[in-house]
mmCIF file of C-alpha atoms and ligand atoms in Angstrom:
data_model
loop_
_atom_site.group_PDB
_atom_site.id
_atom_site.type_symbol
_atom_site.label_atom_id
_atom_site.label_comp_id
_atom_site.label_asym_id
_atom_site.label_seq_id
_atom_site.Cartn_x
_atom_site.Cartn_y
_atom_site.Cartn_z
ATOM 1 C CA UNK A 1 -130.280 119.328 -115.662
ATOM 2 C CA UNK A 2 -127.483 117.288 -117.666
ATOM 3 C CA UNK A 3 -125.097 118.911 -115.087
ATOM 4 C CA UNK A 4 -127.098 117.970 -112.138
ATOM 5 C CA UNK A 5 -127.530 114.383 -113.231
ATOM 6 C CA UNK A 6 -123.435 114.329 -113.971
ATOM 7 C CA UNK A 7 -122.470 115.271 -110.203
ATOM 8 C CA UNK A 8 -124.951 113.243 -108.555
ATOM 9 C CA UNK A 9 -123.677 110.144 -111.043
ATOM 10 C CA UNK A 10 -120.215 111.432 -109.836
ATOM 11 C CA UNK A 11 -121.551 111.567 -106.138
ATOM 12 C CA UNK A 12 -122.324 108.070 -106.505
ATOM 13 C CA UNK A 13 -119.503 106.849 -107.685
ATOM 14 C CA UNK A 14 -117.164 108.239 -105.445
ATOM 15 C CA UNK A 15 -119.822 106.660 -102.894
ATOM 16 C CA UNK A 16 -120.136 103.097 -103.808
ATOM 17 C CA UNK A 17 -117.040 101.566 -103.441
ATOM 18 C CA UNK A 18 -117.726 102.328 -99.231
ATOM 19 C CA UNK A 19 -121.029 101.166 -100.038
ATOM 20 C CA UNK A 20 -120.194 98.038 -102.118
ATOM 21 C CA UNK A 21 -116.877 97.741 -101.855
ATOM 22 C CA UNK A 22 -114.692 95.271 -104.036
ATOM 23 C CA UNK A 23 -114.521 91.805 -102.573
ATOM 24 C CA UNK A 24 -110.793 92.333 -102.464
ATOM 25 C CA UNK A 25 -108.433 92.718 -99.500
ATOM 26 C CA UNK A 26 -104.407 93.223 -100.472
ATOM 27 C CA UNK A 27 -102.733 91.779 -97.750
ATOM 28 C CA UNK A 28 -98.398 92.521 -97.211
ATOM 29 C CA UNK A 29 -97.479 89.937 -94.453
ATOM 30 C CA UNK A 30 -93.884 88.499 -93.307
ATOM 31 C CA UNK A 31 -92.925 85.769 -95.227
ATOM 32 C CA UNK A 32 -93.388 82.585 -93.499
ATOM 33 C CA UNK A 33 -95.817 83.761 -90.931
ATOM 34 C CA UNK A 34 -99.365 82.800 -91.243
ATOM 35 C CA UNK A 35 -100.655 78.801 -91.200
ATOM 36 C CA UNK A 36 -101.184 76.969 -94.880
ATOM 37 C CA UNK A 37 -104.893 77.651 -94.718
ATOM 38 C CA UNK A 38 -105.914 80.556 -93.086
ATOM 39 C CA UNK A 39 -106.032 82.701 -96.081
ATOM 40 C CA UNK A 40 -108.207 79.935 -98.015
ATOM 41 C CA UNK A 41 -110.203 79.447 -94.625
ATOM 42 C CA UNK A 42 -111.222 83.511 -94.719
ATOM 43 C CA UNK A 43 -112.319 83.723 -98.447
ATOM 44 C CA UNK A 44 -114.503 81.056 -98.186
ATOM 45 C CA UNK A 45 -116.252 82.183 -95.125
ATOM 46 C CA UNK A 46 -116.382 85.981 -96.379
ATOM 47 C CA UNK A 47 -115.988 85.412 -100.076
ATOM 48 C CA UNK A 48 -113.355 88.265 -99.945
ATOM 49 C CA UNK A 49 -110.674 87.292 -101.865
ATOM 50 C CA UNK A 50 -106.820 87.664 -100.600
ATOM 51 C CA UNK A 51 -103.882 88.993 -102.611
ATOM 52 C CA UNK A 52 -100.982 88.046 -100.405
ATOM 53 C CA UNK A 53 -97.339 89.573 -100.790
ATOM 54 C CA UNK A 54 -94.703 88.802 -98.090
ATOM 55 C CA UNK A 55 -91.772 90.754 -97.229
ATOM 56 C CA UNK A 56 -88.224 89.869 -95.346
ATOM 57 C CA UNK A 57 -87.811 93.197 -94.238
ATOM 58 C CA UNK A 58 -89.460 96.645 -92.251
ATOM 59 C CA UNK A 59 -87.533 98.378 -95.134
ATOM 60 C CA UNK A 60 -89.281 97.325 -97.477
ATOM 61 C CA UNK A 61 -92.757 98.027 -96.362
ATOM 62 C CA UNK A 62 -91.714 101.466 -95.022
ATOM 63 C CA UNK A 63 -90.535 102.376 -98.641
ATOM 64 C CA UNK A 64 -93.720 101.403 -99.958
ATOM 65 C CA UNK A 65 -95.776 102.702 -97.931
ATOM 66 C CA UNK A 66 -93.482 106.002 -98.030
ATOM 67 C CA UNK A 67 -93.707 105.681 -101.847
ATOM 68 C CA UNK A 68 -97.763 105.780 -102.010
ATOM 69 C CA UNK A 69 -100.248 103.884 -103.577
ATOM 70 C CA UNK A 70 -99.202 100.828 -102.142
ATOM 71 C CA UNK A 71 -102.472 99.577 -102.982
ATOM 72 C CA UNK A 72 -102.067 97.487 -99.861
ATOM 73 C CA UNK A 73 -105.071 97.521 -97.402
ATOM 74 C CA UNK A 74 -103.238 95.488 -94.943
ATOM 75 C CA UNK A 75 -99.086 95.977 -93.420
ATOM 76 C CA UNK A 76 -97.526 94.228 -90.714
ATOM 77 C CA UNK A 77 -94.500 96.039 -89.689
ATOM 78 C CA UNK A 78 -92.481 95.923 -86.260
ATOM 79 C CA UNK A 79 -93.805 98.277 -83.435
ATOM 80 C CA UNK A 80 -90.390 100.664 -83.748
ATOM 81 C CA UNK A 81 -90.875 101.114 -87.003
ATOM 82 C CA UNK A 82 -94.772 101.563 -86.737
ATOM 83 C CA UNK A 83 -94.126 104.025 -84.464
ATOM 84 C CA UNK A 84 -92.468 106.362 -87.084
ATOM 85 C CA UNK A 85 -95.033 105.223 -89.799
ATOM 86 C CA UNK A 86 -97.356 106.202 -87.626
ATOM 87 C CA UNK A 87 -96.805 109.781 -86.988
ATOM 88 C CA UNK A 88 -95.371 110.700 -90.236
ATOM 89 C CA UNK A 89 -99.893 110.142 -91.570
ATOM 90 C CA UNK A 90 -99.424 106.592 -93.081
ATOM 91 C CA UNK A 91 -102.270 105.137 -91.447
ATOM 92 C CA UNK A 92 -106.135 105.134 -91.281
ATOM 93 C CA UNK A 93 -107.136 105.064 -87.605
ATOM 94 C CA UNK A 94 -108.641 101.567 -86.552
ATOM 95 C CA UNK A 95 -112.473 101.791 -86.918
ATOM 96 C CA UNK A 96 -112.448 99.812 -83.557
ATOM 97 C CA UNK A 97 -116.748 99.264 -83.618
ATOM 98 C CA UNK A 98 -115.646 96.871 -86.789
ATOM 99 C CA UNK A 99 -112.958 94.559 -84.705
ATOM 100 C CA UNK A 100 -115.442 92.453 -82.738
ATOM 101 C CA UNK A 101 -112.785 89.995 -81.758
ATOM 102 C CA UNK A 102 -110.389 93.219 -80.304
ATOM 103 C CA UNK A 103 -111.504 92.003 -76.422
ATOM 104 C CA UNK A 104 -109.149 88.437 -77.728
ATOM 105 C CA UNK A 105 -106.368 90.415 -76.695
ATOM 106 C CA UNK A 106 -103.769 90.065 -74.545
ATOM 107 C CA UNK A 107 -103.287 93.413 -72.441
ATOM 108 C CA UNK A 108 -100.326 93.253 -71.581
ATOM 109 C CA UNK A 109 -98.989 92.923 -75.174
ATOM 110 C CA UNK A 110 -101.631 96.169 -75.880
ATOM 111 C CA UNK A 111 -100.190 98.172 -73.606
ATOM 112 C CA UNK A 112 -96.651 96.986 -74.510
ATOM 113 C CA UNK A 113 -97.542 98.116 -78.132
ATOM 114 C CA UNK A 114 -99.499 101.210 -77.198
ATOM 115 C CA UNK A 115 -95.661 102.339 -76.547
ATOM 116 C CA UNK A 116 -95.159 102.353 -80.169
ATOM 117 C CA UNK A 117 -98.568 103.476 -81.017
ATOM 118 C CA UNK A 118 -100.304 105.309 -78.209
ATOM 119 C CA UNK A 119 -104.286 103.861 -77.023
ATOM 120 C CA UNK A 120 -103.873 101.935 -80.066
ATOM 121 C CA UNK A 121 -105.164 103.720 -82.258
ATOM 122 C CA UNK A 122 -103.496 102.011 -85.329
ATOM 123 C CA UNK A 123 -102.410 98.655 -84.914
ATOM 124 C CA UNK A 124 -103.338 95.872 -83.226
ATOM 125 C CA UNK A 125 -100.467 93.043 -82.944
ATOM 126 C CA UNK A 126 -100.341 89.944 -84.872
ATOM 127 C CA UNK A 127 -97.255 87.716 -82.921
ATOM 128 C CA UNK A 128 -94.308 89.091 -81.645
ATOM 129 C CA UNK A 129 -90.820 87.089 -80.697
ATOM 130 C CA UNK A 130 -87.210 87.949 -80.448
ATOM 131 C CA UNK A 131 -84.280 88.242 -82.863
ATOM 132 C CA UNK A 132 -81.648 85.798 -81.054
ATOM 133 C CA UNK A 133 -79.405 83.035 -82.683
ATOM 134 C CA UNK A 134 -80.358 79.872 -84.369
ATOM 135 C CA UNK A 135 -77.772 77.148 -84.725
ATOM 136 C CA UNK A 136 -76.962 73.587 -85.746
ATOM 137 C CA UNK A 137 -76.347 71.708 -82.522
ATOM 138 C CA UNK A 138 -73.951 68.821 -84.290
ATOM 139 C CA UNK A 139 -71.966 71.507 -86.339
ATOM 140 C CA UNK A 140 -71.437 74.146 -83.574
ATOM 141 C CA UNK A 141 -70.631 70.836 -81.326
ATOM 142 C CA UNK A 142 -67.716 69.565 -83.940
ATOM 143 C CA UNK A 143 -66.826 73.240 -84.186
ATOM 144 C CA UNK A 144 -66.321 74.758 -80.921
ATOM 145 C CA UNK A 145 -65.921 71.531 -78.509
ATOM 146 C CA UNK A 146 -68.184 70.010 -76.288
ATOM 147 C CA UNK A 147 -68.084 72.715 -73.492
ATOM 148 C CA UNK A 148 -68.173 75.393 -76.058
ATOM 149 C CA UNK A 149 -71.262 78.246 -74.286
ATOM 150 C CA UNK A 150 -74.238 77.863 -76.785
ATOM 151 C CA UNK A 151 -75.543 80.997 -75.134
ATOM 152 C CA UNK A 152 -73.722 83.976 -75.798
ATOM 153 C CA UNK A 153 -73.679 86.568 -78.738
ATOM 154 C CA UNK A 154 -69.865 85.618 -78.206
ATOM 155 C CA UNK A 155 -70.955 82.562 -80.948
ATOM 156 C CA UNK A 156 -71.315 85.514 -83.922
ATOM 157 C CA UNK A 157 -69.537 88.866 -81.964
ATOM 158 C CA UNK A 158 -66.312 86.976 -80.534
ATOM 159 C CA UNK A 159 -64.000 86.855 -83.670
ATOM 160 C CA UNK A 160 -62.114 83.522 -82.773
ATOM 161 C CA UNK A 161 -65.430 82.159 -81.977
ATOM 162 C CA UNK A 162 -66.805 83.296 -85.109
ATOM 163 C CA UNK A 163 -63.450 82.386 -87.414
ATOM 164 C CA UNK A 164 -64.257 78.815 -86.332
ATOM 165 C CA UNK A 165 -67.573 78.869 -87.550
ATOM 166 C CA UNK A 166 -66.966 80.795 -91.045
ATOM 167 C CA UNK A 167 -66.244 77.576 -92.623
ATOM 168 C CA UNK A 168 -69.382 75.686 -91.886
ATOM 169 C CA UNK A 169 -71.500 79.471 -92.448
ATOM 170 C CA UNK A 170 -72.660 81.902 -90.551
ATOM 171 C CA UNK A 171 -75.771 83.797 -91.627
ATOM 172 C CA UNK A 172 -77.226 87.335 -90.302
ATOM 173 C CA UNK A 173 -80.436 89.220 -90.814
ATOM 174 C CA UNK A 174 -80.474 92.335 -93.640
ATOM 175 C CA UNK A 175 -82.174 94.391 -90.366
ATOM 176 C CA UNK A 176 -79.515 96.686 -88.948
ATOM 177 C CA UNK A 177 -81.371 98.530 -86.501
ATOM 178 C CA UNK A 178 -81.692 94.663 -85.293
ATOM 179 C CA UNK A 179 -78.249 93.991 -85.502
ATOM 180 C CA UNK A 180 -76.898 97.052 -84.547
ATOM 181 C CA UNK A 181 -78.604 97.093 -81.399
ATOM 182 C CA UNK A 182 -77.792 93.812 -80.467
ATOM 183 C CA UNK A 183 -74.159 94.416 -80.993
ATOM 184 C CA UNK A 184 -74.557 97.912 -78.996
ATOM 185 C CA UNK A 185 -76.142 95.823 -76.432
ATOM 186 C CA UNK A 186 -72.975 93.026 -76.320
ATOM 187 C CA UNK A 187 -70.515 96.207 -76.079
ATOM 188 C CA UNK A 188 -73.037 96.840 -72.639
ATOM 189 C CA UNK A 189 -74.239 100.257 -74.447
ATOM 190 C CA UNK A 190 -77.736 101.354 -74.546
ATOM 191 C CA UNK A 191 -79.228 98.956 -77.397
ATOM 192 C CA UNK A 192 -81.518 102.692 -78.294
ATOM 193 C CA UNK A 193 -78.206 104.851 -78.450
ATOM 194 C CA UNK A 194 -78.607 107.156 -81.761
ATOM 195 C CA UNK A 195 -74.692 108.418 -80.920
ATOM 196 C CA UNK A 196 -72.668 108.104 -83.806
ATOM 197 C CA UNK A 197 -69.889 107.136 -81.496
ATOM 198 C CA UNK A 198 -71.749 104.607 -79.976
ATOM 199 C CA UNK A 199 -72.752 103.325 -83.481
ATOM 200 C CA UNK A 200 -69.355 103.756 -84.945
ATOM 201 C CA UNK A 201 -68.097 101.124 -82.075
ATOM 202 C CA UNK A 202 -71.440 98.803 -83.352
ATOM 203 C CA UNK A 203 -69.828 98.976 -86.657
ATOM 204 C CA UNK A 204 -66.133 97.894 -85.790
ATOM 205 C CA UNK A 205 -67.716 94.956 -83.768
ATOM 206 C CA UNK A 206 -69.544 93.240 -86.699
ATOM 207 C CA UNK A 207 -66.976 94.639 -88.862
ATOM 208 C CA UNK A 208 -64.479 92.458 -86.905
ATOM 209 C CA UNK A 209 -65.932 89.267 -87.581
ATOM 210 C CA UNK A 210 -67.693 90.246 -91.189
ATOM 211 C CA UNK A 211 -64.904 88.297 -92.798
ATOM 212 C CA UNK A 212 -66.831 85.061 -91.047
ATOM 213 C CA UNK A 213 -70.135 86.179 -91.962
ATOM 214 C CA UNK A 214 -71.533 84.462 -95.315
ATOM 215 C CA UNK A 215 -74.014 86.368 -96.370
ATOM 216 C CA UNK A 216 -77.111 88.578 -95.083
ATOM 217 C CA UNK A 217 -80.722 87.937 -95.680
ATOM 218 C CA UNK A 218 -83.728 87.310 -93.635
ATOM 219 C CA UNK A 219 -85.681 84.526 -94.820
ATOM 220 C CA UNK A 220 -82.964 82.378 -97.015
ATOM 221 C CA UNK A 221 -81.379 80.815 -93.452
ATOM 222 C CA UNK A 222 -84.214 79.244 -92.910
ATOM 223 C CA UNK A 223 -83.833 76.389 -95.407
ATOM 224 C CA UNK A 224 -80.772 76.529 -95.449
ATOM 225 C CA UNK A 225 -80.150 75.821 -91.452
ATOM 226 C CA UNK A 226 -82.677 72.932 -92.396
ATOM 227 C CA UNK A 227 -80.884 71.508 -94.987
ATOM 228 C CA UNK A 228 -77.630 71.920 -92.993
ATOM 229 C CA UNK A 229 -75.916 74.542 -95.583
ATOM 230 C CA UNK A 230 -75.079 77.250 -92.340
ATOM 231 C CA UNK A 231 -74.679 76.190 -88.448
ATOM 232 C CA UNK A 232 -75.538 79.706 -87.250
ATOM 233 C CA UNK A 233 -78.351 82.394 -88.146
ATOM 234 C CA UNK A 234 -78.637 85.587 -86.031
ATOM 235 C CA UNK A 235 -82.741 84.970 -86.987
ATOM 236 C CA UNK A 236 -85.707 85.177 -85.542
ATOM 237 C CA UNK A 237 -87.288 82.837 -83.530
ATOM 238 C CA UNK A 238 -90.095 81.760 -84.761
ATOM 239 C CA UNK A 239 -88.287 80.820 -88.255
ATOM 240 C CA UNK A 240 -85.313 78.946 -86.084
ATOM 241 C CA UNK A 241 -88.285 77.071 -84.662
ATOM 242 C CA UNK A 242 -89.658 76.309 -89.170
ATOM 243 C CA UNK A 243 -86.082 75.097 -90.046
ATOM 244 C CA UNK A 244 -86.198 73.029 -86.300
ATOM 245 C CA UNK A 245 -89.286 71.122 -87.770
ATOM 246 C CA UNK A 246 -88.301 70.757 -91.031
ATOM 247 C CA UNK A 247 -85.123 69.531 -89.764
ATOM 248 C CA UNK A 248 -87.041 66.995 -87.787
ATOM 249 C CA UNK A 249 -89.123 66.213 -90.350
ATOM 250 C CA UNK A 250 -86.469 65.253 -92.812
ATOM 251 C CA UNK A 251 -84.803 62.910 -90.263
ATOM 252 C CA UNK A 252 -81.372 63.446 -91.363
ATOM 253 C CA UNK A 253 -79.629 63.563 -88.837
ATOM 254 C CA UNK A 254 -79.763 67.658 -88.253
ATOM 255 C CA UNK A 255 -80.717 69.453 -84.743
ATOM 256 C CA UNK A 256 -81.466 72.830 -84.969
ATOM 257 C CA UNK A 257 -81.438 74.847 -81.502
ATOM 258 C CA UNK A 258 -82.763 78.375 -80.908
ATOM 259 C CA UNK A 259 -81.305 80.361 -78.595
ATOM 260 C CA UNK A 260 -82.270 84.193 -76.827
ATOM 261 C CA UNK A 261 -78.340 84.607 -75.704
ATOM 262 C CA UNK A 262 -77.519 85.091 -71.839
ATOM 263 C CA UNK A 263 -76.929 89.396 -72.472
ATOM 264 C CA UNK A 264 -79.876 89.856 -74.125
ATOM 265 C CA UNK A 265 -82.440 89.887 -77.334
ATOM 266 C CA UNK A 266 -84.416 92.501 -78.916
ATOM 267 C CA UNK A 267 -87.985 91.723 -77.934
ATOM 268 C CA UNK A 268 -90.353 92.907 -81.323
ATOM 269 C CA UNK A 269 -94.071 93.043 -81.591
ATOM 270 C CA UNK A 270 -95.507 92.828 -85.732
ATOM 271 C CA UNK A 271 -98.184 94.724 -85.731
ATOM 272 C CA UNK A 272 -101.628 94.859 -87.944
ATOM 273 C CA UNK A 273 -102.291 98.425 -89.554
ATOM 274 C CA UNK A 274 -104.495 99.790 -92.643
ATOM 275 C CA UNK A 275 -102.710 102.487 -94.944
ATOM 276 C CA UNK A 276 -104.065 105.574 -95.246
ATOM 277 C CA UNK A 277 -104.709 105.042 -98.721
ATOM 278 C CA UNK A 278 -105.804 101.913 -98.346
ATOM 279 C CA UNK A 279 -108.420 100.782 -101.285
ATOM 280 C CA UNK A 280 -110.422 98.463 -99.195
ATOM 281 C CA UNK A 281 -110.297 99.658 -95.714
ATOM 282 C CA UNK A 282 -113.729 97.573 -94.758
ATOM 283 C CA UNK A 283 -111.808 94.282 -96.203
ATOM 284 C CA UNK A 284 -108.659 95.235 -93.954
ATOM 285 C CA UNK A 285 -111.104 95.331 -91.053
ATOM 286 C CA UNK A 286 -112.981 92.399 -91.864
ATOM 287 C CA UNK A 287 -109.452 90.503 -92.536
ATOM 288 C CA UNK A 288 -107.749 91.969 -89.332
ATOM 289 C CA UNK A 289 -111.131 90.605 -87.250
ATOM 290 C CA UNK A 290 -110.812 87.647 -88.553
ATOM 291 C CA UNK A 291 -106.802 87.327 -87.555
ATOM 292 C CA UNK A 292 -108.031 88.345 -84.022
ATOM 293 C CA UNK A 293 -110.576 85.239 -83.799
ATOM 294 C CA UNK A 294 -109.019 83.039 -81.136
ATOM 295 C CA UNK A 295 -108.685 79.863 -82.913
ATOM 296 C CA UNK A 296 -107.368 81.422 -85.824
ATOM 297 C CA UNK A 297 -104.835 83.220 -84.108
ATOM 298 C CA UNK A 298 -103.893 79.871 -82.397
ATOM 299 C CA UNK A 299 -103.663 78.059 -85.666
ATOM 300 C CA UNK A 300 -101.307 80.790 -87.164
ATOM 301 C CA UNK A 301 -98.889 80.647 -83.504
ATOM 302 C CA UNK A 302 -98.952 76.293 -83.739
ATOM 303 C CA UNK A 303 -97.782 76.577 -87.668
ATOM 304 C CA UNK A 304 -95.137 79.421 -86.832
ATOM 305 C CA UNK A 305 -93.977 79.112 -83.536
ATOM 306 C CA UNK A 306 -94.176 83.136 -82.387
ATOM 307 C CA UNK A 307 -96.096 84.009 -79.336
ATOM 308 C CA UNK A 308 -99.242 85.451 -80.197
ATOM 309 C CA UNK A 309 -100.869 88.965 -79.273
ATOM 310 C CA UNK A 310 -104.077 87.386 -78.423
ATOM 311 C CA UNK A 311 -104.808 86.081 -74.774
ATOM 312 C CA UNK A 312 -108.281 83.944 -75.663
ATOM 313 C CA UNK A 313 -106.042 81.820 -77.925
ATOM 314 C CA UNK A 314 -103.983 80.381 -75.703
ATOM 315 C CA UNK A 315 -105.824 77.638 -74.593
ATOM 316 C CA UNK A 316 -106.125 76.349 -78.351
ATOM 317 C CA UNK A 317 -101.830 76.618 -78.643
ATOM 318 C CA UNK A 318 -100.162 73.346 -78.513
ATOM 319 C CA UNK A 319 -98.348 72.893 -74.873
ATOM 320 C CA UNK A 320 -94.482 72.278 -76.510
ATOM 321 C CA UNK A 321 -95.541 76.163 -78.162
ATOM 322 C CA UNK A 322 -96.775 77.447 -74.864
ATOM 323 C CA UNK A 323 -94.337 76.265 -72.788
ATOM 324 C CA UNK A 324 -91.051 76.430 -74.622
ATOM 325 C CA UNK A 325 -89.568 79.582 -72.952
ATOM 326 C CA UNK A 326 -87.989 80.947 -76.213
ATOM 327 C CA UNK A 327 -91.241 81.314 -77.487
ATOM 328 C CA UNK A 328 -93.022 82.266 -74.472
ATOM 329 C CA UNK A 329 -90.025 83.790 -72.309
ATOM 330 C CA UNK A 330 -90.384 83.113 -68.311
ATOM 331 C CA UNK A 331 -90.057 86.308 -66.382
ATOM 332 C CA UNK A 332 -86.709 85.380 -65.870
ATOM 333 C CA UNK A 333 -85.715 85.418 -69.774
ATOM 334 C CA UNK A 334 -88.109 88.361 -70.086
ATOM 335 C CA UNK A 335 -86.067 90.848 -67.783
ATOM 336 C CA UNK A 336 -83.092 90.185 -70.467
ATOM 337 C CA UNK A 337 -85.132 91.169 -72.741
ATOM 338 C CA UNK A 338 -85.319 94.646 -75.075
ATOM 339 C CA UNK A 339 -87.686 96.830 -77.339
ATOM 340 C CA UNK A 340 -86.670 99.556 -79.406
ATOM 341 C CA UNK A 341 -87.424 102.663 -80.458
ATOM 342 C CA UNK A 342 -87.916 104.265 -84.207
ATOM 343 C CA UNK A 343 -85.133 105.843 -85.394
ATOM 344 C CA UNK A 344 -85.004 109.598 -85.764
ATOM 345 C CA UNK A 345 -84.327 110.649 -89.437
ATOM 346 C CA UNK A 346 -80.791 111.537 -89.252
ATOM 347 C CA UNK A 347 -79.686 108.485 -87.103
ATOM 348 C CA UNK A 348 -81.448 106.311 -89.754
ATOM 349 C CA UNK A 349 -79.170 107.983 -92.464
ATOM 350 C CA UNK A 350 -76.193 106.898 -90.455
ATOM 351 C CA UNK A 351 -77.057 103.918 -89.703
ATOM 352 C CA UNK A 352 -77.668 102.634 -93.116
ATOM 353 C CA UNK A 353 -74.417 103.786 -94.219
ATOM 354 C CA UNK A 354 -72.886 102.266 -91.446
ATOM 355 C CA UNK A 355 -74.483 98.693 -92.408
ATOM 356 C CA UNK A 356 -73.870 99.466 -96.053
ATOM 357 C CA UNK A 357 -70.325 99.337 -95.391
ATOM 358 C CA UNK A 358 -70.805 96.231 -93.176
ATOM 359 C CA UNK A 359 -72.475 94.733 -95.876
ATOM 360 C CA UNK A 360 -69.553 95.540 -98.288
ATOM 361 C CA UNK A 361 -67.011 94.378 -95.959
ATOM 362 C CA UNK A 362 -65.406 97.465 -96.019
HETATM 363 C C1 N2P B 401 -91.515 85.951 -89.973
HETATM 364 C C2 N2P B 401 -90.581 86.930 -89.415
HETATM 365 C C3 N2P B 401 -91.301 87.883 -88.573
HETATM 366 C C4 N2P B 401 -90.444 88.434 -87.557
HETATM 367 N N1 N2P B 401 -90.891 85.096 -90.885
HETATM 368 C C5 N2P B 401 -89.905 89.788 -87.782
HETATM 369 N N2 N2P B 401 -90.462 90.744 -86.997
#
């Protein structure tokens, strides 16, 4: 009798938190990449409340969510590295009955991301953009001369372009399957080569103009092309476009440009997916649904500046965000455009060698 009464307490209890679950959701965004009040604007409309953690980096979510008990219910990493994540068990399938808003999407960015994760079954995408090159218009201007191209990977691959620009700072993202390909790509090599020739010539390109590279980090340059403390950060767009307005903003005297250069940018889609250990897998749903709403989703793309997965929002995005062609690339940029694939294993051991010795300098 005791015993009976034991396991069906223990039945319960392994029951109720699907039942009743904790009115928690652990959210692990990008820095800089959600509006000031969407997270206040969702607890107090589904009392659930948000613990939000931002990242610079797919690294870093993939080695938490390799590590386990992330405790995370909610990850938003790139499509190629998804893709991986994916297939190696990390996720919980999308309970797809539970994302009401799922028809706000645009299908043409689904079936660009069913690529990395096929029908979906996942992830559902959040905003996606390109990795190009930010720069300060007045510094690059002084710099380089008024004729200098403002279009060309030349600006951070060409070493006497680069040496010129060393002194006022050049800045590049901590993301070398990022950087890697878009060097591959400059050297007119297959941006998804996993040849260790083709990466070794990758590496003795950025290694020829690391001695004009100050420092690599993804979220830092964002300030710091505001404040005018770097005229160039390989970057991503939308956070070119933050350090653009804040630029504005502070009226003194700084002009930020963006730029997807003439040979090409990696084209990236960030992309909403529950763990498979997830603690609160209804809150992730309830939390994703509520990303997917259309004037939410247009509120987060008018704060950040990155295009947005969702179709139905577009009306509600601000004209200079719909219509600037960096954020919204005509066909025309779009065809110069790239996407990549995960990384096998052994190219991803490689590779982070490789860009541990760029890092170094040596
Ligand atoms: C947001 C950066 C997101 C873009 N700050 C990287 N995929």
């Amino acid at each position: 009798m005791k015993n009976t009464l034991l396991v069906a307490l223990g039945a319960l209890l392994v029951a109720t938190p699907a039942l009743a679950q904790e009115k928690v959701v652990n959210v692990y965004n990008w820095s800089d990449y959600i509006a000031e009040d969407t997270i206040p604007n969702f607890e107090a409309e589904t009392g659930i409340k948000v613990n939000y953690d931002v990242f610079d980096s797919n690294e870093l979510v993939e080695a938490k969510l390799l590590a386990g008990n992330s405790g995370y219910d909610v990850v938003v990493p790139s499509g190629f590295f998804l893709e991986r994540q994916a297939a190696a068990g990390l996720f919980q399938p999308l309970d797809k009955s539970k994302l009401t808003n799922l028809g706000n999407m645009d299908p043409d960015v689904m079936a660009a991301t069913a690529e990395h994760d096929p029908d979906n079954t996942y992830s559902v995408d959040y905003m996606w953009g390109t990795t190009g090159i930010g720069y300060n218009v007045g510094m690059l201007t002084e710099a380089l001369g008024e004729d200098a191209a403002l279009d060309s990977w030349d600006l951070l691959f060409d070493p006497e372009t680069a040496a010129k620009l060393a002194d006022c700072g050049i800045s590049v993202l901590d993301a070398p399957s990022e950087i890697f390909a878009a060097a591959l790509n400059y050297l007119g090599l297959d941006p998804n080569s996993e040849s260790p020739e083709d990466l070794a010539k990758a590496e003795e390109l950025v290694m020829s103009v690391r001695p004009y590279i100050r420092y690599f980090n993804s979220s830092q340059y964002i300030d710091d092309l505001a404040n005018g403390e770097i005229c160039l950060a390989v970057g991503y767009s939308g956070d070119v476009f933050i350090a653009q307005a804040s630029a504005a903003e502070a009226d003194a005297g700084v002009e930020i440009a963006y730029v997807i250069p003439e040979e090409g940018a990696v084209k990236w889609f960030d992309l909403f997916a529950i763990p498979a250990d997830a603690p609160h897998p209804e809150n992730a749903h309830a939390f994703i649904d509520y990303m997917l709403r259309a004037d939410v989703a247009a509120a987060n793309t008018n704060y950040v500046y990155y295009a947005s997965g969702n179709e139905a929002a577009l009306d509600m995005i601000d004209d200079e965000v719909k219509n600037d062609p960096s954020i919204y690339p005509t066909p025309e940029v779009s065809a110069k455009l790239f996407t990549l694939k995960a990384h096998t294993p052994d190219y991803d051991e490689i590779m982070t060698e490789a860009w541990q010795r760029v890092r170094a300098g040596q």
